[in-house]
Structures are given as C-alpha cells and as structure tokens.
C-alpha cells in the first residue's frame, strides 16, 4: 500500500531558471518509489500586447532578430510554456528523470518496473535526492509541489 512520506511546495517567480534540490533519508528499504511533481500556470492566460512587446524585445536583444509577421509573433507567444522537470537520485546514483510535458507527473520505480525515464531498482533504500529543474517560468507566483511516496511493505 502506497503512503506519502514527503511533500514540499514552493512558489516561483516569473523568469526563474535554476535547480531546487530536496534530500530525503529513507527509514528502511521499500519495494516501490513514486516521485511526483505538479505545478500550475503552465501557459499564459492571454496573449496581450504587453506580452508581445516583451517577447519582441527579448528576441531582438538575445538573438538580434525580429519576427517577420505579427502572426509569427503570436504563434511564438502561444507556444511559450513554463518548463519544469524532475530528476531523482538514490545514494548519489541517477535512477530517473521525468521530461513529459504535463503539469502533474509521477515517476514510479520498483524492482520489475519503471515508468518512462526511470530505471528499475532492486530495492529502494538510503538517500533519495529529488532535483527540480526549472528552465522557464512564465508567470509570477507559479506554485509547485514535490511528493515522495513509497510502498509500506518492508523487503526481506
């Protein structure tokens, strides 16, 4: 039976890029680990003239370029998204990463199975390090939550 053993939430500011790491020491050996990440405000609520002006200016400053048409600019603004990923290490060894484009994701790892991006593990024990990789945040006050759940049966 799965039980949540850790949950941490935070708030990100517009434009934040970086890594946030959480470390959890497991109290015993488990069969299955479920590392979860959820966040809100993935896209902009609307494409305003202010947003278009900001994107136009950034493209000019960063790349020395311009949009050829207003439609190209609108398409670029519409495709922008907050990008947050999750990596998991166990005892300083990489055991998985979630790169799916969802605002609610779970990576489940056990002896016989791992969701895409994960590596099956003979046992789940020791120190779990969860790294939240933030590549882009579109809006202020973007909330995220990291959870760690395990089965509650001890292995032999």
mmCIF file with all atom_site columns, C-alpha atoms in Angstrom:
data_model
loop_
_atom_site.group_PDB
_atom_site.id
_atom_site.type_symbol
_atom_site.label_atom_id
_atom_site.label_alt_id
_atom_site.label_comp_id
_atom_site.label_asym_id
_atom_site.label_entity_id
_atom_site.label_seq_id
_atom_site.pdbx_PDB_ins_code
_atom_site.Cartn_x
_atom_site.Cartn_y
_atom_site.Cartn_z
_atom_site.occupancy
_atom_site.B_iso_or_equiv
_atom_site.pdbx_formal_charge
_atom_site.auth_seq_id
_atom_site.auth_comp_id
_atom_site.auth_asym_id
_atom_site.auth_atom_id
_atom_site.pdbx_PDB_model_num
ATOM 1   C CA . UNK A 1 1   ? 0.000  0.000  0.000   1.00 0.00 ? 1   UNK A CA 1
ATOM 2   C CA . UNK A 1 2   ? 1.407  3.374  -1.054  1.00 0.00 ? 2   UNK A CA 1
ATOM 3   C CA . UNK A 1 3   ? 1.991  6.080  1.524   1.00 0.00 ? 3   UNK A CA 1
ATOM 4   C CA . UNK A 1 4   ? 3.295  9.604  1.087   1.00 0.00 ? 4   UNK A CA 1
ATOM 5   C CA . UNK A 1 5   ? 6.398  10.235 3.184   1.00 0.00 ? 5   UNK A CA 1
ATOM 6   C CA . UNK A 1 6   ? 7.409  13.661 1.924   1.00 0.00 ? 6   UNK A CA 1
ATOM 7   C CA . UNK A 1 7   ? 5.788  16.727 0.406   1.00 0.00 ? 7   UNK A CA 1
ATOM 8   C CA . UNK A 1 8   ? 7.283  20.134 -0.267  1.00 0.00 ? 8   UNK A CA 1
ATOM 9   C CA . UNK A 1 9   ? 5.760  23.115 -2.035  1.00 0.00 ? 9   UNK A CA 1
ATOM 10  C CA . UNK A 1 10  ? 7.181  26.354 -3.282  1.00 0.00 ? 10  UNK A CA 1
ATOM 11  C CA . UNK A 1 11  ? 6.447  29.407 -5.372  1.00 0.00 ? 11  UNK A CA 1
ATOM 12  C CA . UNK A 1 12  ? 8.479  30.503 -8.375  1.00 0.00 ? 12  UNK A CA 1
ATOM 13  C CA . UNK A 1 13  ? 8.832  33.983 -9.838  1.00 0.00 ? 13  UNK A CA 1
ATOM 14  C CA . UNK A 1 14  ? 8.488  34.883 -13.500 1.00 0.00 ? 14  UNK A CA 1
ATOM 15  C CA . UNK A 1 15  ? 11.758 34.325 -15.337 1.00 0.00 ? 15  UNK A CA 1
ATOM 16  C CA . UNK A 1 16  ? 13.244 31.941 -12.749 1.00 0.00 ? 16  UNK A CA 1
ATOM 17  C CA . UNK A 1 17  ? 15.746 29.460 -14.155 1.00 0.00 ? 17  UNK A CA 1
ATOM 18  C CA . UNK A 1 18  ? 17.611 27.094 -11.842 1.00 0.00 ? 18  UNK A CA 1
ATOM 19  C CA . UNK A 1 19  ? 17.606 23.949 -9.760  1.00 0.00 ? 19  UNK A CA 1
ATOM 20  C CA . UNK A 1 20  ? 15.989 23.189 -6.425  1.00 0.00 ? 20  UNK A CA 1
ATOM 21  C CA . UNK A 1 21  ? 17.104 20.049 -4.584  1.00 0.00 ? 21  UNK A CA 1
ATOM 22  C CA . UNK A 1 22  ? 15.386 18.096 -1.827  1.00 0.00 ? 22  UNK A CA 1
ATOM 23  C CA . UNK A 1 23  ? 17.034 15.264 0.090   1.00 0.00 ? 23  UNK A CA 1
ATOM 24  C CA . UNK A 1 24  ? 15.116 12.569 1.954   1.00 0.00 ? 24  UNK A CA 1
ATOM 25  C CA . UNK A 1 25  ? 16.702 9.839  4.094   1.00 0.00 ? 25  UNK A CA 1
ATOM 26  C CA . UNK A 1 26  ? 14.564 6.718  3.951   1.00 0.00 ? 26  UNK A CA 1
ATOM 27  C CA . UNK A 1 27  ? 13.976 4.983  7.277   1.00 0.00 ? 27  UNK A CA 1
ATOM 28  C CA . UNK A 1 28  ? 14.061 1.496  5.752   1.00 0.00 ? 28  UNK A CA 1
ATOM 29  C CA . UNK A 1 29  ? 14.056 -0.465 2.492   1.00 0.00 ? 29  UNK A CA 1
ATOM 30  C CA . UNK A 1 30  ? 10.999 -0.229 0.246   1.00 0.00 ? 30  UNK A CA 1
ATOM 31  C CA . UNK A 1 31  ? 9.709  -2.028 -2.853  1.00 0.00 ? 31  UNK A CA 1
ATOM 32  C CA . UNK A 1 32  ? 8.430  0.962  -4.807  1.00 0.00 ? 32  UNK A CA 1
ATOM 33  C CA . UNK A 1 33  ? 9.123  4.676  -5.029  1.00 0.00 ? 33  UNK A CA 1
ATOM 34  C CA . UNK A 1 34  ? 6.786  7.273  -6.547  1.00 0.00 ? 34  UNK A CA 1
ATOM 35  C CA . UNK A 1 35  ? 8.321  10.714 -7.107  1.00 0.00 ? 35  UNK A CA 1
ATOM 36  C CA . UNK A 1 36  ? 5.732  13.307 -8.100  1.00 0.00 ? 36  UNK A CA 1
ATOM 37  C CA . UNK A 1 37  ? 5.831  16.848 -9.403  1.00 0.00 ? 37  UNK A CA 1
ATOM 38  C CA . UNK A 1 38  ? 2.917  19.154 -10.040 1.00 0.00 ? 38  UNK A CA 1
ATOM 39  C CA . UNK A 1 39  ? 2.769  22.841 -10.891 1.00 0.00 ? 39  UNK A CA 1
ATOM 40  C CA . UNK A 1 40  ? 0.319  25.452 -12.134 1.00 0.00 ? 40  UNK A CA 1
ATOM 41  C CA . UNK A 1 41  ? 0.417  28.323 -14.629 1.00 0.00 ? 41  UNK A CA 1
ATOM 42  C CA . UNK A 1 42  ? 1.976  26.317 -17.463 1.00 0.00 ? 42  UNK A CA 1
ATOM 43  C CA . UNK A 1 43  ? 0.860  28.789 -20.148 1.00 0.00 ? 43  UNK A CA 1
ATOM 44  C CA . UNK A 1 44  ? -0.088 32.444 -20.274 1.00 0.00 ? 44  UNK A CA 1
ATOM 45  C CA . UNK A 1 45  ? -3.747 33.200 -19.605 1.00 0.00 ? 45  UNK A CA 1
ATOM 46  C CA . UNK A 1 46  ? -3.850 35.513 -22.637 1.00 0.00 ? 46  UNK A CA 1
ATOM 47  C CA . UNK A 1 47  ? -1.519 36.972 -25.240 1.00 0.00 ? 47  UNK A CA 1
ATOM 48  C CA . UNK A 1 48  ? -1.647 40.711 -24.572 1.00 0.00 ? 48  UNK A CA 1
ATOM 49  C CA . UNK A 1 49  ? 0.136  43.479 -26.414 1.00 0.00 ? 49  UNK A CA 1
ATOM 50  C CA . UNK A 1 50  ? 2.424  43.778 -23.383 1.00 0.00 ? 50  UNK A CA 1
ATOM 51  C CA . UNK A 1 51  ? 3.414  40.097 -23.769 1.00 0.00 ? 51  UNK A CA 1
ATOM 52  C CA . UNK A 1 52  ? 4.042  40.565 -27.499 1.00 0.00 ? 52  UNK A CA 1
ATOM 53  C CA . UNK A 1 53  ? 6.170  43.655 -26.885 1.00 0.00 ? 53  UNK A CA 1
ATOM 54  C CA . UNK A 1 54  ? 8.215  41.822 -24.233 1.00 0.00 ? 54  UNK A CA 1
ATOM 55  C CA . UNK A 1 55  ? 8.828  38.798 -26.476 1.00 0.00 ? 55  UNK A CA 1
ATOM 56  C CA . UNK A 1 56  ? 9.683  41.010 -29.448 1.00 0.00 ? 56  UNK A CA 1
ATOM 57  C CA . UNK A 1 57  ? 12.233 42.900 -27.308 1.00 0.00 ? 57  UNK A CA 1
ATOM 58  C CA . UNK A 1 58  ? 13.781 39.714 -25.906 1.00 0.00 ? 58  UNK A CA 1
ATOM 59  C CA . UNK A 1 59  ? 14.230 38.210 -29.376 1.00 0.00 ? 59  UNK A CA 1
ATOM 60  C CA . UNK A 1 60  ? 15.871 41.423 -30.542 1.00 0.00 ? 60  UNK A CA 1
ATOM 61  C CA . UNK A 1 61  ? 18.201 41.652 -27.509 1.00 0.00 ? 61  UNK A CA 1
ATOM 62  C CA . UNK A 1 62  ? 19.092 37.973 -27.202 1.00 0.00 ? 62  UNK A CA 1
ATOM 63  C CA . UNK A 1 63  ? 19.224 36.926 -30.844 1.00 0.00 ? 63  UNK A CA 1
ATOM 64  C CA . UNK A 1 64  ? 19.482 40.144 -32.824 1.00 0.00 ? 64  UNK A CA 1
ATOM 65  C CA . UNK A 1 65  ? 16.431 39.136 -34.804 1.00 0.00 ? 65  UNK A CA 1
ATOM 66  C CA . UNK A 1 66  ? 12.867 40.133 -35.468 1.00 0.00 ? 66  UNK A CA 1
ATOM 67  C CA . UNK A 1 67  ? 9.619  38.378 -36.266 1.00 0.00 ? 67  UNK A CA 1
ATOM 68  C CA . UNK A 1 68  ? 8.682  38.551 -39.938 1.00 0.00 ? 68  UNK A CA 1
ATOM 69  C CA . UNK A 1 69  ? 4.945  38.820 -39.307 1.00 0.00 ? 69  UNK A CA 1
ATOM 70  C CA . UNK A 1 70  ? 2.531  39.551 -36.490 1.00 0.00 ? 70  UNK A CA 1
ATOM 71  C CA . UNK A 1 71  ? 1.203  36.003 -36.916 1.00 0.00 ? 71  UNK A CA 1
ATOM 72  C CA . UNK A 1 72  ? 4.698  34.580 -36.349 1.00 0.00 ? 72  UNK A CA 1
ATOM 73  C CA . UNK A 1 73  ? 4.981  36.627 -33.127 1.00 0.00 ? 73  UNK A CA 1
ATOM 74  C CA . UNK A 1 74  ? 1.537  35.499 -31.929 1.00 0.00 ? 74  UNK A CA 1
ATOM 75  C CA . UNK A 1 75  ? 2.392  31.859 -32.687 1.00 0.00 ? 75  UNK A CA 1
ATOM 76  C CA . UNK A 1 76  ? 5.651  32.173 -30.725 1.00 0.00 ? 76  UNK A CA 1
ATOM 77  C CA . UNK A 1 77  ? 3.824  33.699 -27.747 1.00 0.00 ? 77  UNK A CA 1
ATOM 78  C CA . UNK A 1 78  ? 1.127  31.000 -27.873 1.00 0.00 ? 78  UNK A CA 1
ATOM 79  C CA . UNK A 1 79  ? 3.701  28.198 -27.817 1.00 0.00 ? 79  UNK A CA 1
ATOM 80  C CA . UNK A 1 80  ? 5.566  29.520 -24.754 1.00 0.00 ? 80  UNK A CA 1
ATOM 81  C CA . UNK A 1 81  ? 5.257  27.407 -21.612 1.00 0.00 ? 81  UNK A CA 1
ATOM 82  C CA . UNK A 1 82  ? 6.595  27.081 -18.103 1.00 0.00 ? 82  UNK A CA 1
ATOM 83  C CA . UNK A 1 83  ? 9.129  24.244 -18.234 1.00 0.00 ? 83  UNK A CA 1
ATOM 84  C CA . UNK A 1 84  ? 9.816  22.286 -15.041 1.00 0.00 ? 84  UNK A CA 1
ATOM 85  C CA . UNK A 1 85  ? 11.349 18.788 -14.956 1.00 0.00 ? 85  UNK A CA 1
ATOM 86  C CA . UNK A 1 86  ? 12.239 16.278 -12.245 1.00 0.00 ? 86  UNK A CA 1
ATOM 87  C CA . UNK A 1 87  ? 15.367 14.170 -11.656 1.00 0.00 ? 87  UNK A CA 1
ATOM 88  C CA . UNK A 1 88  ? 15.740 11.523 -8.954  1.00 0.00 ? 88  UNK A CA 1
ATOM 89  C CA . UNK A 1 89  ? 18.946 10.076 -7.488  1.00 0.00 ? 89  UNK A CA 1
ATOM 90  C CA . UNK A 1 90  ? 19.296 7.322  -4.928  1.00 0.00 ? 90  UNK A CA 1
ATOM 91  C CA . UNK A 1 91  ? 22.532 7.142  -2.945  1.00 0.00 ? 91  UNK A CA 1
ATOM 92  C CA . UNK A 1 92  ? 24.179 9.534  -5.428  1.00 0.00 ? 92  UNK A CA 1
ATOM 93  C CA . UNK A 1 93  ? 23.207 7.399  -8.452  1.00 0.00 ? 93  UNK A CA 1
ATOM 94  C CA . UNK A 1 94  ? 20.767 8.627  -11.114 1.00 0.00 ? 94  UNK A CA 1
ATOM 95  C CA . UNK A 1 95  ? 17.610 6.492  -11.138 1.00 0.00 ? 95  UNK A CA 1
ATOM 96  C CA . UNK A 1 96  ? 15.310 8.555  -13.320 1.00 0.00 ? 96  UNK A CA 1
ATOM 97  C CA . UNK A 1 97  ? 14.043 11.749 -14.862 1.00 0.00 ? 97  UNK A CA 1
ATOM 98  C CA . UNK A 1 98  ? 10.628 12.962 -15.961 1.00 0.00 ? 98  UNK A CA 1
ATOM 99  C CA . UNK A 1 99  ? 10.568 15.036 -19.134 1.00 0.00 ? 99  UNK A CA 1
ATOM 100 C CA . UNK A 1 100 ? 6.922  14.697 -20.116 1.00 0.00 ? 100 UNK A CA 1
ATOM 101 C CA . UNK A 1 101 ? 5.023  17.903 -20.870 1.00 0.00 ? 101 UNK A CA 1
ATOM 102 C CA . UNK A 1 102 ? 2.459  17.550 -18.090 1.00 0.00 ? 102 UNK A CA 1
ATOM 103 C CA . UNK A 1 103 ? 1.686  19.720 -15.065 1.00 0.00 ? 103 UNK A CA 1
ATOM 104 C CA . UNK A 1 104 ? 1.174  16.625 -12.896 1.00 0.00 ? 104 UNK A CA 1
ATOM 105 C CA . UNK A 1 105 ? 3.701  13.820 -13.295 1.00 0.00 ? 105 UNK A CA 1
ATOM 106 C CA . UNK A 1 106 ? 4.788  10.738 -11.417 1.00 0.00 ? 106 UNK A CA 1
ATOM 107 C CA . UNK A 1 107 ? 7.843  8.560  -11.817 1.00 0.00 ? 107 UNK A CA 1
ATOM 108 C CA . UNK A 1 108 ? 7.310  5.120  -10.330 1.00 0.00 ? 108 UNK A CA 1
ATOM 109 C CA . UNK A 1 109 ? 10.293 2.848  -9.796  1.00 0.00 ? 109 UNK A CA 1
ATOM 110 C CA . UNK A 1 110 ? 10.351 -0.706 -8.454  1.00 0.00 ? 110 UNK A CA 1
ATOM 111 C CA . UNK A 1 111 ? 12.364 -3.910 -8.885  1.00 0.00 ? 111 UNK A CA 1
ATOM 112 C CA . UNK A 1 112 ? 10.467 -5.013 -12.000 1.00 0.00 ? 112 UNK A CA 1
ATOM 113 C CA . UNK A 1 113 ? 9.129  -1.786 -13.442 1.00 0.00 ? 113 UNK A CA 1
ATOM 114 C CA . UNK A 1 114 ? 9.901  1.864  -14.009 1.00 0.00 ? 114 UNK A CA 1
ATOM 115 C CA . UNK A 1 115 ? 7.872  4.497  -15.811 1.00 0.00 ? 115 UNK A CA 1
ATOM 116 C CA . UNK A 1 116 ? 9.463  6.022  -18.895 1.00 0.00 ? 116 UNK A CA 1
ATOM 117 C CA . UNK A 1 117 ? 12.622 7.862  -17.871 1.00 0.00 ? 117 UNK A CA 1
ATOM 118 C CA . UNK A 1 118 ? 13.211 5.685  -14.808 1.00 0.00 ? 118 UNK A CA 1
ATOM 119 C CA . UNK A 1 119 ? 15.493 2.730  -14.117 1.00 0.00 ? 119 UNK A CA 1
ATOM 120 C CA . UNK A 1 120 ? 14.221 -0.320 -12.186 1.00 0.00 ? 120 UNK A CA 1
ATOM 121 C CA . UNK A 1 121 ? 15.940 -0.767 -8.810  1.00 0.00 ? 121 UNK A CA 1
ATOM 122 C CA . UNK A 1 122 ? 16.418 -3.987 -6.841  1.00 0.00 ? 122 UNK A CA 1
ATOM 123 C CA . UNK A 1 123 ? 15.497 -2.078 -3.697  1.00 0.00 ? 123 UNK A CA 1
ATOM 124 C CA . UNK A 1 124 ? 14.623 1.444  -2.662  1.00 0.00 ? 124 UNK A CA 1
ATOM 125 C CA . UNK A 1 125 ? 16.731 2.495  0.325   1.00 0.00 ? 125 UNK A CA 1
ATOM 126 C CA . UNK A 1 126 ? 19.160 5.080  1.593   1.00 0.00 ? 126 UNK A CA 1
ATOM 127 C CA . UNK A 1 127 ? 19.142 8.707  0.491   1.00 0.00 ? 127 UNK A CA 1
ATOM 128 C CA . UNK A 1 128 ? 16.769 9.999  -2.177  1.00 0.00 ? 128 UNK A CA 1
ATOM 129 C CA . UNK A 1 129 ? 17.642 13.297 -3.823  1.00 0.00 ? 129 UNK A CA 1
ATOM 130 C CA . UNK A 1 130 ? 14.954 14.973 -5.889  1.00 0.00 ? 130 UNK A CA 1
ATOM 131 C CA . UNK A 1 131 ? 16.082 17.782 -8.178  1.00 0.00 ? 131 UNK A CA 1
ATOM 132 C CA . UNK A 1 132 ? 13.523 20.152 -9.638  1.00 0.00 ? 132 UNK A CA 1
ATOM 133 C CA . UNK A 1 133 ? 14.938 21.580 -12.879 1.00 0.00 ? 133 UNK A CA 1
ATOM 134 C CA . UNK A 1 134 ? 13.347 24.876 -13.831 1.00 0.00 ? 134 UNK A CA 1
ATOM 135 C CA . UNK A 1 135 ? 14.052 26.066 -17.365 1.00 0.00 ? 135 UNK A CA 1
ATOM 136 C CA . UNK A 1 136 ? 11.467 28.818 -17.670 1.00 0.00 ? 136 UNK A CA 1
ATOM 137 C CA . UNK A 1 137 ? 8.684  30.329 -15.580 1.00 0.00 ? 137 UNK A CA 1
ATOM 138 C CA . UNK A 1 138 ? 6.143  32.459 -17.456 1.00 0.00 ? 138 UNK A CA 1
ATOM 139 C CA . UNK A 1 139 ? 4.183  33.927 -14.548 1.00 0.00 ? 139 UNK A CA 1
ATOM 140 C CA . UNK A 1 140 ? 4.835  35.165 -11.037 1.00 0.00 ? 140 UNK A CA 1
ATOM 141 C CA . UNK A 1 141 ? 3.503  33.050 -8.191  1.00 0.00 ? 141 UNK A CA 1
ATOM 142 C CA . UNK A 1 142 ? 3.780  29.760 -10.070 1.00 0.00 ? 142 UNK A CA 1
ATOM 143 C CA . UNK A 1 143 ? 3.222  27.098 -7.420  1.00 0.00 ? 143 UNK A CA 1
ATOM 144 C CA . UNK A 1 144 ? 4.838  23.659 -7.465  1.00 0.00 ? 144 UNK A CA 1
ATOM 145 C CA . UNK A 1 145 ? 4.672  20.602 -5.229  1.00 0.00 ? 145 UNK A CA 1
ATOM 146 C CA . UNK A 1 146 ? 7.095  17.693 -4.954  1.00 0.00 ? 146 UNK A CA 1
ATOM 147 C CA . UNK A 1 147 ? 5.924  14.469 -3.337  1.00 0.00 ? 147 UNK A CA 1
ATOM 148 C CA . UNK A 1 148 ? 7.653  11.228 -2.477  1.00 0.00 ? 148 UNK A CA 1
ATOM 149 C CA . UNK A 1 149 ? 5.620  8.108  -1.802  1.00 0.00 ? 149 UNK A CA 1
ATOM 150 C CA . UNK A 1 150 ? 6.707  4.537  -1.120  1.00 0.00 ? 150 UNK A CA 1
ATOM 151 C CA . UNK A 1 151 ? 5.044  1.214  -0.550  1.00 0.00 ? 151 UNK A CA 1
ATOM 152 C CA . UNK A 1 152 ? 4.796  0.457  3.132   1.00 0.00 ? 152 UNK A CA 1
ATOM 153 C CA . UNK A 1 153 ? 5.876  -3.194 2.993   1.00 0.00 ? 153 UNK A CA 1
ATOM 154 C CA . UNK A 1 154 ? 9.415  -3.929 4.085   1.00 0.00 ? 154 UNK A CA 1
ATOM 155 C CA . UNK A 1 155 ? 11.569 -6.083 1.870   1.00 0.00 ? 155 UNK A CA 1
ATOM 156 C CA . UNK A 1 156 ? 13.166 -9.207 3.275   1.00 0.00 ? 156 UNK A CA 1
#
